[in-house]
XYZ file of C-alpha atoms in Angstrom:
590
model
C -0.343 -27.844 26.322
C -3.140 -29.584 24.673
C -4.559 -28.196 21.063
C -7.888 -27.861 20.280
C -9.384 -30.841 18.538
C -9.588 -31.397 14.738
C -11.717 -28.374 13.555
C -13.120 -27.424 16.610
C -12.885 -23.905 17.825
C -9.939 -22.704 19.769
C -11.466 -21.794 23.457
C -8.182 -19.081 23.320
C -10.077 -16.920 20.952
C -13.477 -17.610 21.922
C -14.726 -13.856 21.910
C -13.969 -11.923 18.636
C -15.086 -8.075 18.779
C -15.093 -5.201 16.144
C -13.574 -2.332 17.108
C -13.535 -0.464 12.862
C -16.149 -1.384 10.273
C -16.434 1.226 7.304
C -16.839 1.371 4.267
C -13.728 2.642 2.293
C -13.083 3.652 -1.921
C -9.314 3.503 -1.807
C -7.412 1.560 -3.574
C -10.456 0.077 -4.615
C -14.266 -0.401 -3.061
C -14.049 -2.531 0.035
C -15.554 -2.689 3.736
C -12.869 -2.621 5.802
C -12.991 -4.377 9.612
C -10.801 -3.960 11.966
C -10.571 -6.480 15.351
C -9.545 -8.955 17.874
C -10.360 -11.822 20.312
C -10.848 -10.756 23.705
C -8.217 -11.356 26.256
C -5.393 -11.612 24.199
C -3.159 -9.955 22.101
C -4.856 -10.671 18.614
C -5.691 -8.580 16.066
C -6.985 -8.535 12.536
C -7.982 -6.656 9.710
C -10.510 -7.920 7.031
C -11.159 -6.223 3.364
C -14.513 -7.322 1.901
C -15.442 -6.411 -1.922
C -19.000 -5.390 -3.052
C -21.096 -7.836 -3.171
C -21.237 -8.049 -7.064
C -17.550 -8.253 -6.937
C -17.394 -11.607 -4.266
C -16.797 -14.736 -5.839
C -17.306 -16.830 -2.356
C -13.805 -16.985 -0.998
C -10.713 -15.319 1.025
C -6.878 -14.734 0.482
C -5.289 -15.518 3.942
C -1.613 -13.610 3.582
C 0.627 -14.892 6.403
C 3.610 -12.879 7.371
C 7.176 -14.169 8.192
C 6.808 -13.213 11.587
C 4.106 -11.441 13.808
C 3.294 -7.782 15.460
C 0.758 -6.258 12.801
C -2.351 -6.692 11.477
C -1.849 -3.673 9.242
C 1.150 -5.205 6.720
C -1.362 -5.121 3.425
C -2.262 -1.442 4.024
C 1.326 -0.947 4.597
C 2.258 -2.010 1.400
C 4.806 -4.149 2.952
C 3.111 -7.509 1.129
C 3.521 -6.481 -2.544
C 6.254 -8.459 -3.011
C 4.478 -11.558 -2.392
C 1.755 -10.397 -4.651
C -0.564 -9.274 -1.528
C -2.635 -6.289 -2.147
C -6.353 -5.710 -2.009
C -7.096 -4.876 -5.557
C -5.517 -8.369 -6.567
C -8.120 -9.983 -4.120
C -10.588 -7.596 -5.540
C -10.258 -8.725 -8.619
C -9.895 -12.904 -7.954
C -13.432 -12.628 -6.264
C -12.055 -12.865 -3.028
C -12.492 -11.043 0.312
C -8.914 -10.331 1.974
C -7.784 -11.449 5.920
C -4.622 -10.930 7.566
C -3.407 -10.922 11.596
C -0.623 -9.507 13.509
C -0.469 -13.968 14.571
C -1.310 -12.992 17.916
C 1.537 -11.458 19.254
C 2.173 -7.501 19.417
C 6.166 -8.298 18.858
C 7.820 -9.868 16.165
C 9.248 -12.887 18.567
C 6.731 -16.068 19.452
C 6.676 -15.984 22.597
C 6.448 -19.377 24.244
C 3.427 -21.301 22.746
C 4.427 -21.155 18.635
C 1.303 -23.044 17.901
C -0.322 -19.242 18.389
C 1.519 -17.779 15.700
C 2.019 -20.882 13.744
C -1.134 -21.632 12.798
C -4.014 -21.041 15.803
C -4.614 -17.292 15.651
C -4.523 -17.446 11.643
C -7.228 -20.144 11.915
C -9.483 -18.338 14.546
C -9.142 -15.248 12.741
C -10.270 -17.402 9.129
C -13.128 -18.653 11.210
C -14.256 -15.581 12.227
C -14.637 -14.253 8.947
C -16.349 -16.682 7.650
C -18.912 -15.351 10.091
C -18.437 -12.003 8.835
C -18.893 -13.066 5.335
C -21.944 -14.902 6.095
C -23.785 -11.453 7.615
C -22.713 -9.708 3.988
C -23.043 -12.267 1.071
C -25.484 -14.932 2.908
C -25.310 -17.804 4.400
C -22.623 -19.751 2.681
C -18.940 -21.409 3.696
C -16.190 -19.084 1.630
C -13.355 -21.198 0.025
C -10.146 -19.984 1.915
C -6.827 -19.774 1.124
C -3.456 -18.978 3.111
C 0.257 -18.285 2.036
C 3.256 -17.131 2.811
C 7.057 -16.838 2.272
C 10.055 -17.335 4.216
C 8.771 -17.978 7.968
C 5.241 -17.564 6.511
C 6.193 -20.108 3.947
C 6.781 -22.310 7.520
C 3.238 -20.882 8.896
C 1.440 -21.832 5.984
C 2.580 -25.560 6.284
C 1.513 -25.436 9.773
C -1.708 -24.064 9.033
C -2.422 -27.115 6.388
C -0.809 -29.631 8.711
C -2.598 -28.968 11.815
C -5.833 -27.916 11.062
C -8.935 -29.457 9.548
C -11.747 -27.491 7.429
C -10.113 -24.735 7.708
C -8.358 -23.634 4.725
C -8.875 -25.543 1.227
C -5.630 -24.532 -0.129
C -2.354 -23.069 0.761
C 0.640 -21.483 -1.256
C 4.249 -21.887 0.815
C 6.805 -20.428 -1.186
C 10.413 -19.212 -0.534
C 10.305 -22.184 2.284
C 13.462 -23.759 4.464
C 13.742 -26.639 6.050
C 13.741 -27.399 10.391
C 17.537 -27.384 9.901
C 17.720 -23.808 8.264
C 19.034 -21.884 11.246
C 21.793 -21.316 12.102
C 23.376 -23.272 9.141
C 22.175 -21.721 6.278
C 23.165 -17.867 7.785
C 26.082 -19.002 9.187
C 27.658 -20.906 5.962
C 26.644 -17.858 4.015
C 28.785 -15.795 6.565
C 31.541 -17.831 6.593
C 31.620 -17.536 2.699
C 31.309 -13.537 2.776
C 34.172 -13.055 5.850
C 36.932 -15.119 3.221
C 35.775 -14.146 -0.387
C 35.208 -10.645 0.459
C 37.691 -9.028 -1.610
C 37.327 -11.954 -4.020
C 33.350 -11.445 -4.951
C 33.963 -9.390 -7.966
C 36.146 -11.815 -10.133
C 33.362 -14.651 -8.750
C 30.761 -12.774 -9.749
C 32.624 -11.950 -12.767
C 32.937 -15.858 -14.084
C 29.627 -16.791 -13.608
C 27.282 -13.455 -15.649
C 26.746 -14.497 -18.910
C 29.875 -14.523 -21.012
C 31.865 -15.037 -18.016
C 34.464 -17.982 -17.642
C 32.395 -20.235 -15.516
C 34.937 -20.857 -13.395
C 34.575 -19.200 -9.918
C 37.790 -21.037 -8.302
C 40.051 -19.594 -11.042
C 42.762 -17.684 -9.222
C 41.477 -18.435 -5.528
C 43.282 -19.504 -2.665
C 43.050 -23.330 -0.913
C 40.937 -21.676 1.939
C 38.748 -19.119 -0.045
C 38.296 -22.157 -2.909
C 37.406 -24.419 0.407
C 34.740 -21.541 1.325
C 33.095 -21.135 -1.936
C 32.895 -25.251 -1.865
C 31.434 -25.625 1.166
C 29.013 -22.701 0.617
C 27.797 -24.068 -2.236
C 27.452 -28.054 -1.589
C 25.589 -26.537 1.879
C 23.197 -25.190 -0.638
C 23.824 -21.824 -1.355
C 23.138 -20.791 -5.190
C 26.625 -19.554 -6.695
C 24.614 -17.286 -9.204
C 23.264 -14.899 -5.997
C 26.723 -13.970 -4.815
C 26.663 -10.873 -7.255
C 24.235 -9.031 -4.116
C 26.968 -10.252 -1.654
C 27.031 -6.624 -0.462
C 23.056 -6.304 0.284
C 23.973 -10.304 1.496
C 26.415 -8.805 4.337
C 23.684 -6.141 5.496
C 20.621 -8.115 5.039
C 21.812 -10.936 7.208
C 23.296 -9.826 9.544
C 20.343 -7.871 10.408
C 18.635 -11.384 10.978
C 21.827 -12.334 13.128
C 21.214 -9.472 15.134
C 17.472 -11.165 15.700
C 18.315 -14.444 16.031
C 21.345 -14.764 17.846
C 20.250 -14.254 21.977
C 17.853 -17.352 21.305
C 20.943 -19.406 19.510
C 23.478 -18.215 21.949
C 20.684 -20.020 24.912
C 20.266 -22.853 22.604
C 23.707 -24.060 22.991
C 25.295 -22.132 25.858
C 28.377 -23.809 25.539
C 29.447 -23.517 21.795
C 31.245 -20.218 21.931
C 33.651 -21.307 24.458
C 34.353 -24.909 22.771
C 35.048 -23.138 19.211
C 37.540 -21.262 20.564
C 38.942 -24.131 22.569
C 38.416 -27.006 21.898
C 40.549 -29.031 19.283
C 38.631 -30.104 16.082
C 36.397 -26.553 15.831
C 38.352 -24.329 13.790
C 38.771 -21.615 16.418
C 40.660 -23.579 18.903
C 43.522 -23.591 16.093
C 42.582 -20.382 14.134
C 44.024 -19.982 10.514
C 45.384 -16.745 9.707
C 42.003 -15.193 8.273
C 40.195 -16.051 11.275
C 42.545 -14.570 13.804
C 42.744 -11.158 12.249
C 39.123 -11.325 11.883
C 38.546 -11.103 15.812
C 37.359 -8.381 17.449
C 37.301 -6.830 21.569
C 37.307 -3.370 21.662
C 36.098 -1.231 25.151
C 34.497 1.951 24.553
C 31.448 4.658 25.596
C 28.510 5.629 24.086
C 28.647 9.470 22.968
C 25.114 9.243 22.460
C 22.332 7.095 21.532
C 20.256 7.713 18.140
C 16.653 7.308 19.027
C 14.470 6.431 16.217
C 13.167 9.902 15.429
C 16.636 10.883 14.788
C 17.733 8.168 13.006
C 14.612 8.808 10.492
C 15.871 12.532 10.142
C 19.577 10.872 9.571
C 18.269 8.352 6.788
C 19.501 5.422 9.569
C 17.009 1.936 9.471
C 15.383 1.250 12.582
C 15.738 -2.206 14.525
C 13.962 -5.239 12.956
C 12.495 -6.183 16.759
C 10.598 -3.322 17.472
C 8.028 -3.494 20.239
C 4.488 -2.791 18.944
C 3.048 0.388 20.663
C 6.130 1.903 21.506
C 6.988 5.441 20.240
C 9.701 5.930 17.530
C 11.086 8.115 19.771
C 11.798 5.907 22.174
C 13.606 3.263 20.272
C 17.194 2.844 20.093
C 18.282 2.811 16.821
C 21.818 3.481 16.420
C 24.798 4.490 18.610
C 27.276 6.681 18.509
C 30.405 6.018 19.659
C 33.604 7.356 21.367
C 36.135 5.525 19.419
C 35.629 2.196 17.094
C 37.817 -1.068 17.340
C 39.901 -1.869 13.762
C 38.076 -4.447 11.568
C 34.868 -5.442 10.931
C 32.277 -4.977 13.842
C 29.452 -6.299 11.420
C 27.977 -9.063 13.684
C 29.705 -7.997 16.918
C 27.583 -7.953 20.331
C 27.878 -4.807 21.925
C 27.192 -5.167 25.746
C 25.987 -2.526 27.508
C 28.333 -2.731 30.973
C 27.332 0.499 33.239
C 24.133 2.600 33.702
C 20.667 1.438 34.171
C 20.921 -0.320 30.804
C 24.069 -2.812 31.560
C 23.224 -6.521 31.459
C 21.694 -5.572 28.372
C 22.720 -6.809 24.477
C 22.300 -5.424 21.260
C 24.352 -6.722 18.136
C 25.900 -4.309 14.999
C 24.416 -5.067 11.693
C 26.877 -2.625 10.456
C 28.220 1.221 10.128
C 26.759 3.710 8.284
C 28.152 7.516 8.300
C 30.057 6.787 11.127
C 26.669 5.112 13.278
C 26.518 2.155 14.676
C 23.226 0.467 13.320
C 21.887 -1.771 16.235
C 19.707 -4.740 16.565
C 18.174 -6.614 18.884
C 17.467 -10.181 19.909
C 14.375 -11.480 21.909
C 16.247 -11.378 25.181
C 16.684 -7.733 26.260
C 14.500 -5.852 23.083
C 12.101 -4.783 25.743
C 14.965 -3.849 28.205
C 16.567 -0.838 26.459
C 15.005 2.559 28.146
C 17.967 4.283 30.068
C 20.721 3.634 27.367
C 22.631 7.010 27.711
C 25.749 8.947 27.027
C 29.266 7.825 28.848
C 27.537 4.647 29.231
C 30.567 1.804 29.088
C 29.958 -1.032 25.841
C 32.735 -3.938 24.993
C 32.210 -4.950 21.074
C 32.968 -8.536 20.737
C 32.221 -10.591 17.777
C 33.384 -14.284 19.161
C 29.710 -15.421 18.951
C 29.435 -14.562 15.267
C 32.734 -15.657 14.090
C 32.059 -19.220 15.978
C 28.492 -19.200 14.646
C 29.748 -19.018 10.971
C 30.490 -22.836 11.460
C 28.303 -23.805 12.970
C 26.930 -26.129 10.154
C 29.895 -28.462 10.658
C 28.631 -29.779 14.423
C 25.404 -30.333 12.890
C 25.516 -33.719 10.597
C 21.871 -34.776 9.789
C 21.493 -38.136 8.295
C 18.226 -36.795 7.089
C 19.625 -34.354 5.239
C 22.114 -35.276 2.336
C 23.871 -31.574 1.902
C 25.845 -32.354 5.499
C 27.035 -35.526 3.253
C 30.703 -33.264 2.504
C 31.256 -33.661 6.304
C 31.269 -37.128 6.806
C 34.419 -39.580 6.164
C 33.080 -42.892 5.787
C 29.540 -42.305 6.893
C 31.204 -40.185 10.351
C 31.110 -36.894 10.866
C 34.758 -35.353 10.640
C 34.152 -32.467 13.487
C 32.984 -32.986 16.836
C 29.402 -33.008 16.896
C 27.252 -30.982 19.433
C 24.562 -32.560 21.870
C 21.809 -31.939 20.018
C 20.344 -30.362 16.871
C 19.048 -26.940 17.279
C 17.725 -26.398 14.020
C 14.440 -27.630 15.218
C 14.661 -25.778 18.489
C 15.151 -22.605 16.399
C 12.289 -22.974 13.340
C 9.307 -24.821 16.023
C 8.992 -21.975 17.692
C 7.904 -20.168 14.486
C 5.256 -22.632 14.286
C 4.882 -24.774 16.931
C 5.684 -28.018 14.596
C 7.738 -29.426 12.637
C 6.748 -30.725 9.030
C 5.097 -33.439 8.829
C 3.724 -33.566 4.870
C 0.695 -34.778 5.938
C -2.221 -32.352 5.062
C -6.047 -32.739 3.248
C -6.029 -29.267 1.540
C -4.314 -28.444 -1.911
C -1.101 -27.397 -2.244
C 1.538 -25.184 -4.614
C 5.278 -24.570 -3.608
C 6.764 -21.887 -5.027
C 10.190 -21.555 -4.859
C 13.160 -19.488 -6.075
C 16.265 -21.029 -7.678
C 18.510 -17.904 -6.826
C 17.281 -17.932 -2.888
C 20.046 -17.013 -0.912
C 18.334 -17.641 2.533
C 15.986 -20.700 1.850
C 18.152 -22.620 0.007
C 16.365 -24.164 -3.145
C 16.943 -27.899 -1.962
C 14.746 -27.415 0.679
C 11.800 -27.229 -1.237
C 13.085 -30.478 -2.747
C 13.255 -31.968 0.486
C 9.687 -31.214 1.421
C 8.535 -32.306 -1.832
C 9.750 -35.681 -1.061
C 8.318 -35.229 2.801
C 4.975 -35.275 1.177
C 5.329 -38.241 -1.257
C 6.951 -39.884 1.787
C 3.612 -39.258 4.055
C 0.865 -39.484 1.057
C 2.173 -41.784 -1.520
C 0.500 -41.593 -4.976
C -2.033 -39.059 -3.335
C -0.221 -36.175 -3.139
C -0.186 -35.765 -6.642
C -3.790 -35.122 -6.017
C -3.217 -32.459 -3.879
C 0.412 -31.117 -4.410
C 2.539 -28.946 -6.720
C 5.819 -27.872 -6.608
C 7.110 -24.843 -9.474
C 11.146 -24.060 -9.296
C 11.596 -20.180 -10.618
C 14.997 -18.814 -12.052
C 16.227 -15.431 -11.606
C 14.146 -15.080 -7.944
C 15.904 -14.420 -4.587
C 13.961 -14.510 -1.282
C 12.812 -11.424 -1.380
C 11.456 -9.143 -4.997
C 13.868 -6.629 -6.100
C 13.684 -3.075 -5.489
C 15.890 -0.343 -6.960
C 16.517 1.559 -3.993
C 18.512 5.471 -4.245
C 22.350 5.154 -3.468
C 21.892 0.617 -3.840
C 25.246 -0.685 -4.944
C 25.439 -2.074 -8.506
C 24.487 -4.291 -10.362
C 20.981 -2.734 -9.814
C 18.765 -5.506 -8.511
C 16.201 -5.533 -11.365
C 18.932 -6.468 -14.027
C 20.032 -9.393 -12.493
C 16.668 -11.218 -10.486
C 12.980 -11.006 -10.650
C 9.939 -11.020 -8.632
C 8.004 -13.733 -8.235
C 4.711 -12.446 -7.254
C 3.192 -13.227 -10.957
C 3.741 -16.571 -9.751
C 2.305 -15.983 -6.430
C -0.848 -15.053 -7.895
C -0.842 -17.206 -10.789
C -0.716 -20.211 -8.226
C -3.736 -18.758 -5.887
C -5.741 -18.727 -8.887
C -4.567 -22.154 -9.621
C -5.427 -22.976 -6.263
C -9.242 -21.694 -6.659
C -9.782 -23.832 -10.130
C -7.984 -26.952 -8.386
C -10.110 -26.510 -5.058
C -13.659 -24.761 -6.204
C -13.704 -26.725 -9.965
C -11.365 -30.115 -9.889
C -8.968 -28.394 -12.643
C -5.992 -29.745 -11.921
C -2.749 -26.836 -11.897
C 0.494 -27.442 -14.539
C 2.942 -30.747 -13.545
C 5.263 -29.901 -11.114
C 8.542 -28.382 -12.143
C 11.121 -31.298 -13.333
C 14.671 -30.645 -11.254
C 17.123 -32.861 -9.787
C 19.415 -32.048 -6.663
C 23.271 -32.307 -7.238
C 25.749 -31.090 -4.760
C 23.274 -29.242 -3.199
C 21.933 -27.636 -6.085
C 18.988 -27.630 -7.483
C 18.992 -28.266 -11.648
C 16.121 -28.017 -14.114
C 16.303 -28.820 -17.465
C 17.534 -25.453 -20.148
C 13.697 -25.261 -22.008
C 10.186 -24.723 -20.597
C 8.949 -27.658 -22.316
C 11.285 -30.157 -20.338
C 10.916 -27.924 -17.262
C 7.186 -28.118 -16.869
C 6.132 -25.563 -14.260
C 4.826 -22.734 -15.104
C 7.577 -20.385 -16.259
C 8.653 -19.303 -19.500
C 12.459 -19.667 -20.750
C 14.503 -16.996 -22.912
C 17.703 -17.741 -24.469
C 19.610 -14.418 -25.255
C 22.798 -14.113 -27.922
C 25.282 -11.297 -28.706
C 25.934 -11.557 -32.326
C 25.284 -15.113 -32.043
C 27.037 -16.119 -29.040
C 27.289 -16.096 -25.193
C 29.625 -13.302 -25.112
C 30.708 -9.809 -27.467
C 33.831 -7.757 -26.758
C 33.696 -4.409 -27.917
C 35.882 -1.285 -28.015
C 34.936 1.565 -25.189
C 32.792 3.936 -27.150
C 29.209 4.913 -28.670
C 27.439 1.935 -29.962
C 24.937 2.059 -33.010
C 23.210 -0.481 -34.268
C 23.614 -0.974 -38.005
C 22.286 -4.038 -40.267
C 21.229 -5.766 -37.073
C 24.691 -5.550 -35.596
C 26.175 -3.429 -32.514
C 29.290 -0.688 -33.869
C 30.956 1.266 -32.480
């Protein structure tokens, strides 16, 4: 397909319309419009101050993946520092999109939700803005985390005029899936029963030794995990870890499984994968069980249960009729997180769904892009097979994927050759493009802050690096001009909640949010951009092993976040007896 020129206007979205324009107190004063662009499936929504509260620009919040135009009125932004009030309050009117899709899946042209129907939507209200404030070009600003993080890069990269700035934080790298999930995986099938003692060497006070007492293969595990990227201090959420990602599994996997149709089958046969010659681990590990359904849980019920509903959930289609768990006649021994479940009689069969997990008894569903839109007439004595072949091969995955571009895949390579037989191609691109239509380039004529999170356990931290050098690669000396890049401690990928029944260590003991920094580096943004005040130096870090490092004290870091040194009684770690503390003359008794 050919792209619209160089900031031109896309002839896709050629005829916006207003469908909502009214005037609303709550949370704060702001004219809200709602929208689209006949002819297709894009939508917006648009939250404009009072005038004596508009400074001349807009906050462009890009979500990880399409289907709503409604995620800031949701509340399902304020992790990333998203909200109205905060616009509100920078002098900025606020846009967002559903990306043009009514699904959370791209469809087949991923320059739509990658950057095209954020920019015609950002054009647009600029002609919105101009019928309220005057005639004037708003400053605008996009960003986003995660796969928005990916669309916000796109957004810079491929358009012109468009946006001035852009904050991707939480960001991966075109080789992020399947490696990064699957090595994480891998990790969480073998140290399962071992997390606690890891966990328990690297909190403060702890031994620092996370190998002490492991055996060769979990040892090899925690290695490989690490050197692939994956930040040793996160592993104390490995239960969330098993949930959470599998979940994205569940999303992902029909488009990996067509990506490289033939991988399952060589794992488990061919020599040099590790399931042609299984260890013990991996063996018990496997899973085929045939059973019925004795009922499907349809979202309504599952809501009344307290069961999630799927992550691909069709826009438009009633709770009611979504299949959201299953209940089933008997379940196989083991683990079934990860396993496909095929439907194989009724009017469903053909069609797949994958187990994130059990809960009271349910089996929590999910569905990939393949059959999400296939489910009605999943019924009672319907025949399933639970298999988890796919998942177990895919936790490997990583090893038949040696990039010379990228130095973490170093560990697999004897002599400068890769050690396992290598697939035909790399599908790491062919699974992030879609998301955005490119691929990074580090070219761009906007400004530019990275944010990203030292303790991210999807988007490993030395991805960031690697895009950091992408851009000094493409722009030389000017990208300092134009580009930041601030490391935080103590972040994941997402902000932490404290949710009823969560296991422990509760989340907000152990990690922060970073959405101070979000917004600190918007505001940056605006003074760089609107006033030529250049943001804080980048954060100073160096990548070892696939870790990121920064130096111990803000004043060495740089960036822009604070350090904090903690002692008990003067040192790393206190024992104490089991009792009632006090505190007395500035010391804990008991």
């Amino acid at each position: 397909m050919s792209l619209p020129a160089a900031g031109s206007k896309d002839p896709e979205f050629a005829t916006p319309f207003v469908d909502v324009d009214e005037w609303r107190e709550e949370p704060v004063p702001h004219r809200y419009v709602h929208g689209g662009f006949e002819g297709t499936d894009l939508l917006f929504s648009m939250y404009f101050p009072p005038v004596e509260r508009y400074e001349g620009r807009f906050f462009q919040p890009l979500m990880f993946m399409s289907g709503t135009e409604h995620a800031v009125g949701m509340g399902i932004l304020v992790g990333m520092g998203a909200s109205i009030e905060f616009a509100v309050d920078s002098g900025a009117y606020l846009v967002e999109s559903n990306l043009g899709r009514t699904n959370p899946f791209p469809g087949e042209d991923g320059t739509v939700t990658g950057f095209r129907a954020s920019a015609a939507v950002a054009r647009y209200s600029r002609t919105l803005a101009a019928e309220m404030y005057g005639e004037h070009r708003p400053y605008g600003y996009c960003y986003g985390g995660s796969g928005g993080g990916f669309k916000t890069m796109a957004c810079l990269e491929n358009t012109v005029d468009v946006w001035d700035g852009g904050v991707p934080f939480v960001i991966g790298s075109p080789q992020s899936i399947p490696s990064v999930f699957g090595v994480q995986a891998h990790a969480l099938r073998i140290l399962w029963e071992r997390f606690p003692q890891i966990v328990d060497a690297l909190e403060p006070g702890g031994s620092g030794d996370p190998y002490a007492g492991l055996s060769v293969e979990e040892r090899e595990a925690l290695a490989e995990a690490t050197a692939v990227g994956f930040p040793p201090r996160a592993w104390f959420a490995y239960q969330s870890l098993a949930r959470s990602y599998t979940t994205v599994w569940g999303a992902l996997a029909d488009n990996l499984l067509a990506a490289d149709r033939t991988y399952v089958e060589d794992f488990w046969t061919v020599p040099g994968y590790l399931g042609a010659d299984p260890p013990a681990s991996l063996a018990r590990a496997r899973v085929q069980h045939r059973t019925t359904i004795a009922r499907p849980i349809m979202g309504d019920e599952a809501a009344e249960l307290g069961l999630p509903l799927p992550l691909a959930m069709p826009r438009g289609v009633p709770v009611a009729d979504i299949v959201a768990a299953l209940e089933l006649a008997d379940l196989p021994d083991g683990e079934v997180r990860g396993a496909q479940l095929r439907i194989t009689t009724g009017s469903a069969a053909g069609v797949n769904l994958w187990i994130a997990g059990l809960q009271d008894g349910f089996v929590l569903t999910r569905v990939g892009e393949a059959h999400f839109e296939h489910l009605a007439g999943v019924a009672a004595g319907d025949e399933v097979t639970i298999d988890n072949d796919a998942h177990l091969a895919f936790q490997t995955y990583h090893r038949h994927q040696v990039s010379p571009d990228f130095p973490v895949w170093e560990q697999f390579c004897l002599d400068g050759r890769p050690v396992y037989p290598q697939r035909p191609r790399f599908i790491g691109t062919t699974m992030s493009k879609p998301g955005t239509g490119t691929v990074q380039s580090g070219r761009f004529n906007a400004k530019m802050i990275v944010v990203e999170a030292l303790l991210d356990e999807a988007a490993y931290p030395w991805q960031a690096a690697w895009y950091d050098d992408l851009v000094h690669e493409a722009q030389g000396p000017a990208a300092d001009e134009r580009f930041r890049i601030y490391f935080l401690d103590h972040a994941m990928h997402m902000a932490p909640m404290d949710l009823p029944g969560a296991e422990r260590p509760v989340p907000t003991t152990r990690f922060t949010s970073y959405a101070g920094a979000l917004q600190h580096a918007l505001r940056a943004l605006v003074a760089w951009a609107e006033h030529d005040v250049p943001p804080p130096a980048s954060t100073v870090y160096d990548v070892v092993g696939g870790q990121v490092h920064v130096p111990p004290t803000a004043g060495e870091r740089r960036g822009i976040q604070p350090t904090v040194s903690l002692t008990a009684n003067g040192g790393s770690r206190a024992e104490v007896a089991v009792g009632i503390l006090s505190l007395e003359n500035d010391e804990w008794q008991t």
